């Protein structure tokens, strides 16, 4: 048979303490693209969020998710009444 192609993408999953999926990241392998990227999916403030960034930022995934979550919570907070 023909040889299998090399893996082009890797998948990473972050779990909550109760075992539920908190986030999913799919990334180009470093050798598969000139500018490998990651797609990062999670929920924040009741919204589905998709981030796209260069794979070189993968070590910062948790900080990116935390910052976007804080921003989404700010956007969805009810306005204070005068």
MMTF fields as JSON, N, C-alpha, C and O atoms, coordinates in Angstrom:
{
  "mmtfVersion": "1.0.0",
  "mmtfProducer": "UNKNOWN",
  "numBonds": 327,
  "numAtoms": 328,
  "numGroups": 82,
  "numChains": 1,
  "numModels": 1,
  "chainsPerModel": [1],
  "groupsPerChain": [82],
  "chainIdList": ["A"],
  "bondAtomList": [4, 2, 8, 6, 12, 10, 16, 14, 20, 18, 24, 22, 28, 26, 32, 30, 36, 34, 40, 38, 44, 42, 48, 46, 52, 50, 56, 54, 60, 58, 64, 62, 68, 66, 72, 70, 76, 74, 80, 78, 84, 82, 88, 86, 92, 90, 96, 94, 100, 98, 104, 102, 108, 106, 112, 110, 116, 114, 120, 118, 124, 122, 128, 126, 132, 130, 136, 134, 140, 138, 144, 142, 148, 146, 152, 150, 156, 154, 160, 158, 164, 162, 168, 166, 172, 170, 176, 174, 180, 178, 184, 182, 188, 186, 192, 190, 196, 194, 200, 198, 204, 202, 208, 206, 212, 210, 216, 214, 220, 218, 224, 222, 228, 226, 232, 230, 236, 234, 240, 238, 244, 242, 248, 246, 252, 250, 256, 254, 260, 258, 264, 262, 268, 266, 272, 270, 276, 274, 280, 278, 284, 282, 288, 286, 292, 290, 296, 294, 300, 298, 304, 302, 308, 306, 312, 310, 316, 314, 320, 318, 324, 322],
  "bondOrderList": [1, 1, 1, 1, 1, 1, 1, 1, 1, 1, 1, 1, 1, 1, 1, 1, 1, 1, 1, 1, 1, 1, 1, 1, 1, 1, 1, 1, 1, 1, 1, 1, 1, 1, 1, 1, 1, 1, 1, 1, 1, 1, 1, 1, 1, 1, 1, 1, 1, 1, 1, 1, 1, 1, 1, 1, 1, 1, 1, 1, 1, 1, 1, 1, 1, 1, 1, 1, 1, 1, 1, 1, 1, 1, 1, 1, 1, 1, 1, 1, 1],
  "groupList": [{"groupName": "UNK", "atomNameList": ["N", "CA", "C", "O"], "elementList": ["N", "C", "C", "O"], "formalChargeList": [0, 0, 0, 0], "bondAtomList": [1, 0, 2, 1, 3, 2], "bondOrderList": [1, 1, 2], "singleLetterCode": "X", "chemCompType": "L-PEPTIDE LINKING"}],
  "groupTypeList": [0, 0, 0, 0, 0, 0, 0, 0, 0, 0, 0, 0, 0, 0, 0, 0, 0, 0, 0, 0, 0, 0, 0, 0, 0, 0, 0, 0, 0, 0, 0, 0, 0, 0, 0, 0, 0, 0, 0, 0, 0, 0, 0, 0, 0, 0, 0, 0, 0, 0, 0, 0, 0, 0, 0, 0, 0, 0, 0, 0, 0, 0, 0, 0, 0, 0, 0, 0, 0, 0, 0, 0, 0, 0, 0, 0, 0, 0, 0, 0, 0, 0],
  "groupIdList": [1, 2, 3, 4, 5, 6, 7, 8, 9, 10, 11, 12, 13, 14, 15, 16, 17, 18, 19, 20, 21, 22, 23, 24, 25, 26, 27, 28, 29, 30, 31, 32, 33, 34, 35, 36, 37, 38, 39, 40, 41, 42, 43, 44, 45, 46, 47, 48, 49, 50, 51, 52, 53, 54, 55, 56, 57, 58, 59, 60, 61, 62, 63, 64, 65, 66, 67, 68, 69, 70, 71, 72, 73, 74, 75, 76, 77, 78, 79, 80, 81, 82],
  "secStructList": [7, 7, 7, 7, 7, 7, 7, 7, 3, 3, 3, 3, 3, 3, 3, 7, 6, 6, 1, 7, 3, 3, 3, 3, 3, 3, 3, 3, 7, 6, 6, 6, 7, 6, 6, 7, 3, 3, 3, 3, 3, 3, 3, 3, 6, 6, 3, 3, 3, 3, 3, 3, 3, 3, 4, 4, 4, 4, 4, 4, 2, 2, 2, 2, 2, 2, 2, 2, 2, 2, 2, 2, 2, 2, 2, 2, 1, 7, 7, 7, 7, 7],
  "xCoordList": [0.804, 0.0, 0.856, 2.074, 0.194, 0.87, 1.191, 0.435, 2.3, 2.594, 1.565, 1.043, 1.285, 0.338, 0.98, 2.174, 0.2, 0.762, 1.104, 0.468, 2.091, 2.398, 1.235, 0.464, 1.135, 0.068, 0.265, 1.366, -0.797, -0.753, -1.215, -0.853, -2.02, -2.57, -2.482, -2.498, -2.388, -2.422, -3.617, -4.0, -4.201, -5.36, -4.992, -4.432, -5.32, -5.094, -6.434, -7.229, -6.683, -7.946, -7.639, -6.8, -8.327, -8.226, -9.511, -10.609, -9.365, -10.519, -10.748, -9.805, -12.025, -12.394, -12.177, -12.043, -12.139, -11.955, -12.995, -12.702, -14.225, -15.268, -15.165, -16.006, -14.14, -13.937, -14.56, -14.346, -15.334, -15.919, -14.84, -13.845, -15.054, -14.101, -14.225, -15.317, -13.093, -13.073, -12.684, -13.228, -11.738, -11.309, -10.675, -10.172, -10.718, -10.104, -9.24, -9.669, -8.015, -7.095, -6.642, -6.233, -6.714, -6.166, -5.097, -5.338, -3.916, -2.769, -2.114, -2.009, -1.677, -0.826, 0.444, 0.942, 0.971, 2.275, 3.321, 3.14, 4.4, 5.389, 5.93, 6.256, 6.032, 6.582, 5.529, 5.871, 4.257, 3.196, 2.863, 2.176, 3.338, 2.972, 4.092, 4.847, 4.191, 5.182, 4.885, 5.801, 3.61, 3.18, 2.117, 0.929, 2.523, 1.52, 0.668, 1.167, -0.614, -1.564, -2.275, -2.258, -2.897, -3.762, -5.154, -5.313, -6.148, -7.541, -7.915, -7.708, -8.46, -8.709, -10.194, -10.688, -10.898, -12.345, -12.658, -12.121, -13.533, -13.983, -15.242, -15.641, -15.873, -17.049, -16.654, -15.906, -17.172, -16.92, -18.165, -18.688, -18.642, -19.816, -20.999, -21.727, -21.187, -22.309, -22.153, -23.113, -20.964, -20.72, -19.687, -18.769, -19.845, -18.82, -17.747, -18.051, -16.499, -15.385, -14.424, -14.151, -13.916, -12.885, -11.756, -11.954, -10.577, -9.384, -8.493, -8.443, -7.803, -6.811, -5.522, -5.514, -4.433, -3.141, -2.019, -2.219, -0.841, 0.317, 0.671, 0.515, 1.146, 1.484, 2.547, 2.601, 3.381, 4.393, 3.756, 4.424, 2.46, 1.742, 1.091, 0.473, 1.218, 0.568, 0.913, 0.02, 2.163, 2.442, 1.624, 1.486, 1.085, 0.298, -1.21, -1.99, -1.63, -3.051, -3.92, -4.995, -3.484, -4.321, -4.479, -5.576, -3.406, -3.489, -4.387, -5.165, -4.29, -5.156, -6.62, -7.477, -6.902, -8.274, -8.772, -9.913, -7.936, -8.339, -8.644, -9.637, -7.792, -8.006, -9.295, -10.056, -9.54, -10.758, -11.987, -13.021, -11.879, -12.998, -13.325, -14.496, -12.309, -12.543, -13.192, -14.1, -12.734, -13.315, -14.772, -15.631, -15.053, -16.421, -17.34, -18.49, -16.84, -17.659, -17.954, -19.051, -16.986, -17.187, -18.252, -19.115, -18.185, -19.152, -20.572, -21.521, -20.731, -22.065, -22.608, -23.717, -21.845, -22.304, -23.375, -23.209, -24.47, -25.491, -24.939, -24.121, -25.399, -24.957, -25.501, -26.6, -24.699, -25.149, -26.221, -26.106, -27.246, -28.326, -27.907, -27.309, -28.197, -27.821, -28.611, -28.424],
  "yCoordList": [-1.182, 0.0, 1.259, 1.211, 2.363, 3.659, 4.068, 3.748, 4.77, 5.25, 6.295, 7.044, 6.332, 7.313, 8.696, 8.818, 9.753, 11.104, 11.493, 11.002, 12.361, 12.799, 13.611, 14.228, 13.591, 14.374, 15.849, 16.383, 16.493, 17.91, 18.793, 19.968, 18.227, 19.012, 18.193, 16.962, 18.92, 18.305, 18.883, 20.031, 18.087, 18.517, 18.458, 17.473, 19.538, 19.621, 19.915, 20.698, 19.288, 19.464, 19.821, 19.189, 20.842, 21.234, 20.786, 21.023, 20.136, 19.631, 20.408, 20.868, 20.549, 21.114, 20.049, 18.871, 20.427, 19.431, 18.312, 17.189, 18.609, 17.583, 16.698, 15.822, 16.919, 16.087, 16.63, 16.071, 17.715, 18.316, 19.045, 19.505, 19.143, 19.844, 21.345, 21.907, 21.989, 23.438, 24.154, 25.213, 23.578, 24.186, 23.131, 22.109, 23.417, 22.547, 23.429, 24.495, 22.973, 23.688, 22.732, 21.606, 23.177, 22.403, 23.27, 24.427, 22.692, 23.459, 22.756, 21.53, 23.563, 23.024, 22.503, 23.11, 21.388, 20.95, 21.934, 22.511, 22.138, 23.132, 22.889, 23.845, 21.634, 21.346, 21.328, 21.13, 21.53, 21.403, 22.701, 22.676, 23.83, 25.116, 26.126, 26.012, 27.111, 28.173, 28.988, 29.363, 29.262, 30.012, 29.203, 29.498, 28.177, 27.325, 28.129, 28.988, 27.829, 28.521, 27.534, 26.324, 28.083, 27.319, 27.93, 29.147, 27.073, 27.473, 27.042, 25.887, 27.947, 27.737, 27.994, 29.098, 26.968, 27.051, 26.889, 25.998, 27.755, 27.64, 28.481, 29.207, 28.378, 29.185, 30.215, 29.923, 31.431, 32.511, 33.378, 33.821, 33.62, 34.477, 34.044, 34.881, 32.719, 32.194, 32.259, 32.011, 32.588, 32.691, 31.656, 31.328, 31.145, 30.306, 31.222, 32.161, 30.945, 31.789, 30.968, 29.805, 31.593, 30.984, 31.991, 33.08, 31.62, 32.445, 31.8, 30.575, 32.609, 32.134, 32.893, 34.122, 32.148, 32.79, 31.878, 30.688, 32.464, 31.693, 30.636, 30.848, 29.505, 28.409, 28.815, 28.247, 29.778, 30.228, 30.762, 30.843, 31.129, 31.619, 30.491, 30.751, 29.246, 28.124, 28.064, 27.788, 28.308, 28.27, 29.278, 29.126, 30.295, 31.331, 31.09, 31.999, 29.887, 29.64, 29.974, 30.551, 29.628, 29.855, 31.347, 31.796, 32.121, 33.565, 34.213, 35.11, 33.767, 34.299, 34.006, 34.881, 32.766, 32.389, 33.196, 33.657, 33.372, 34.137, 35.594, 36.153, 36.21, 37.605, 37.774, 38.711, 36.878, 36.962, 36.699, 37.342, 35.763, 35.481, 36.721, 37.066, 37.386, 38.601, 39.682, 40.374, 39.832, 40.832, 40.492, 41.374, 39.215, 38.794, 39.019, 39.425, 38.76, 38.988, 40.467, 40.837, 41.313, 42.757, 43.189, 44.01, 42.643, 43.01, 42.603, 43.266, 41.528, 41.0, 41.378, 40.978, 42.138, 42.572, 43.645, 44.561, 43.54, 44.577, 45.946, 46.051, 46.962, 48.33, 48.724, 48.334, 49.504, 50.008, 51.081, 51.913, 51.045, 52.024, 53.293, 53.189, 54.479, 55.728, 55.907, 56.896],
  "zCoordList": [0.0, 0.0, 0.0, 0.17, -0.192, -0.182, 1.248, 2.165, 1.451, 2.809, 3.231, 2.405, 4.526, 5.049, 5.045, 5.321, 4.733, 4.766, 6.198, 7.131, 6.396, 7.761, 8.326, 7.59, 9.63, 10.271, 9.957, 10.095, 9.54, 9.194, 10.351, 10.419, 11.27, 12.372, 13.652, 13.638, 14.752, 16.078, 16.82, 16.597, 17.696, 18.471, 19.955, 20.435, 20.664, 22.107, 22.77, 22.251, 23.915, 24.63, 26.079, 26.72, 26.59, 27.99, 28.676, 28.173, 29.831, 30.565, 31.847, 32.492, 32.208, 33.498, 34.574, 34.241, 35.852, 36.911, 36.887, 37.299, 36.401, 36.352, 35.107, 34.903, 34.269, 33.086, 31.819, 30.743, 31.916, 30.714, 29.927, 30.487, 28.617, 27.76, 27.983, 27.9, 28.269, 28.465, 27.181, 26.869, 26.432, 25.179, 24.292, 24.757, 22.989, 21.984, 21.098, 20.657, 20.842, 19.969, 18.874, 19.158, 17.627, 16.515, 15.868, 15.523, 15.71, 15.218, 14.036, 13.998, 13.073, 12.016, 12.677, 13.625, 12.189, 12.675, 12.16, 11.088, 12.894, 12.469, 11.062, 10.358, 10.642, 9.317, 8.215, 7.049, 8.553, 7.549, 6.82, 5.799, 7.33, 6.721, 6.962, 7.928, 6.076, 6.266, 7.518, 8.25, 7.764, 8.935, 9.654, 9.525, 10.419, 11.075, 12.059, 12.786, 12.059, 12.934, 13.847, 13.624, 14.875, 15.768, 15.714, 15.624, 15.771, 15.949, 17.353, 17.723, 18.133, 19.559, 19.808, 19.577, 20.28, 20.487, 21.973, 22.63, 22.501, 23.884, 24.058, 23.148, 25.244, 25.561, 26.605, 27.538, 26.43, 27.387, 27.473, 26.45, 28.681, 28.911, 28.052, 27.518, 27.921, 27.164, 25.656, 24.927, 25.174, 23.731, 23.296, 24.048, 22.075, 21.473, 20.899, 20.164, 21.235, 20.821, 19.973, 20.269, 18.912, 18.079, 17.921, 17.384, 18.392, 18.222, 17.173, 17.06, 16.419, 15.461, 15.731, 15.812, 15.868, 16.084, 15.603, 15.361, 15.473, 15.021, 16.058, 17.26, 15.576, 16.473, 17.495, 18.586, 17.159, 18.111, 19.394, 20.426, 19.341, 20.522, 21.323, 22.356, 20.866, 21.553, 23.042, 23.844, 23.453, 24.897, 25.708, 26.922, 25.054, 25.734, 25.656, 25.94, 25.279, 25.026, 26.237, 26.074, 27.44, 28.621, 28.898, 29.23, 28.767, 28.98, 27.933, 28.257, 26.675, 25.621, 25.937, 25.808, 26.353, 26.69, 27.882, 27.881, 28.894, 30.078, 29.713, 30.179, 28.881, 28.49, 27.687, 27.926, 26.746, 25.936, 26.803, 26.624, 27.737, 28.644, 29.487, 29.647, 30.02, 30.811, 29.958, 30.419, 28.719, 27.82, 27.505, 27.516, 27.225, 26.908, 28.112, 27.947, 29.307, 30.504, 30.677, 31.094, 30.362, 30.432, 29.417, 29.727, 28.227, 27.175, 27.514, 27.096, 28.262, 28.507, 29.883, 30.239, 30.654, 31.98, 31.806, 31.0, 32.553, 32.447, 32.868, 33.782, 32.194, 32.503, 33.877, 34.27, 34.585, 35.887, 35.664, 34.765, 36.485, 36.395, 37.138, 38.208, 36.616, 37.313, 38.595, 39.303]
}
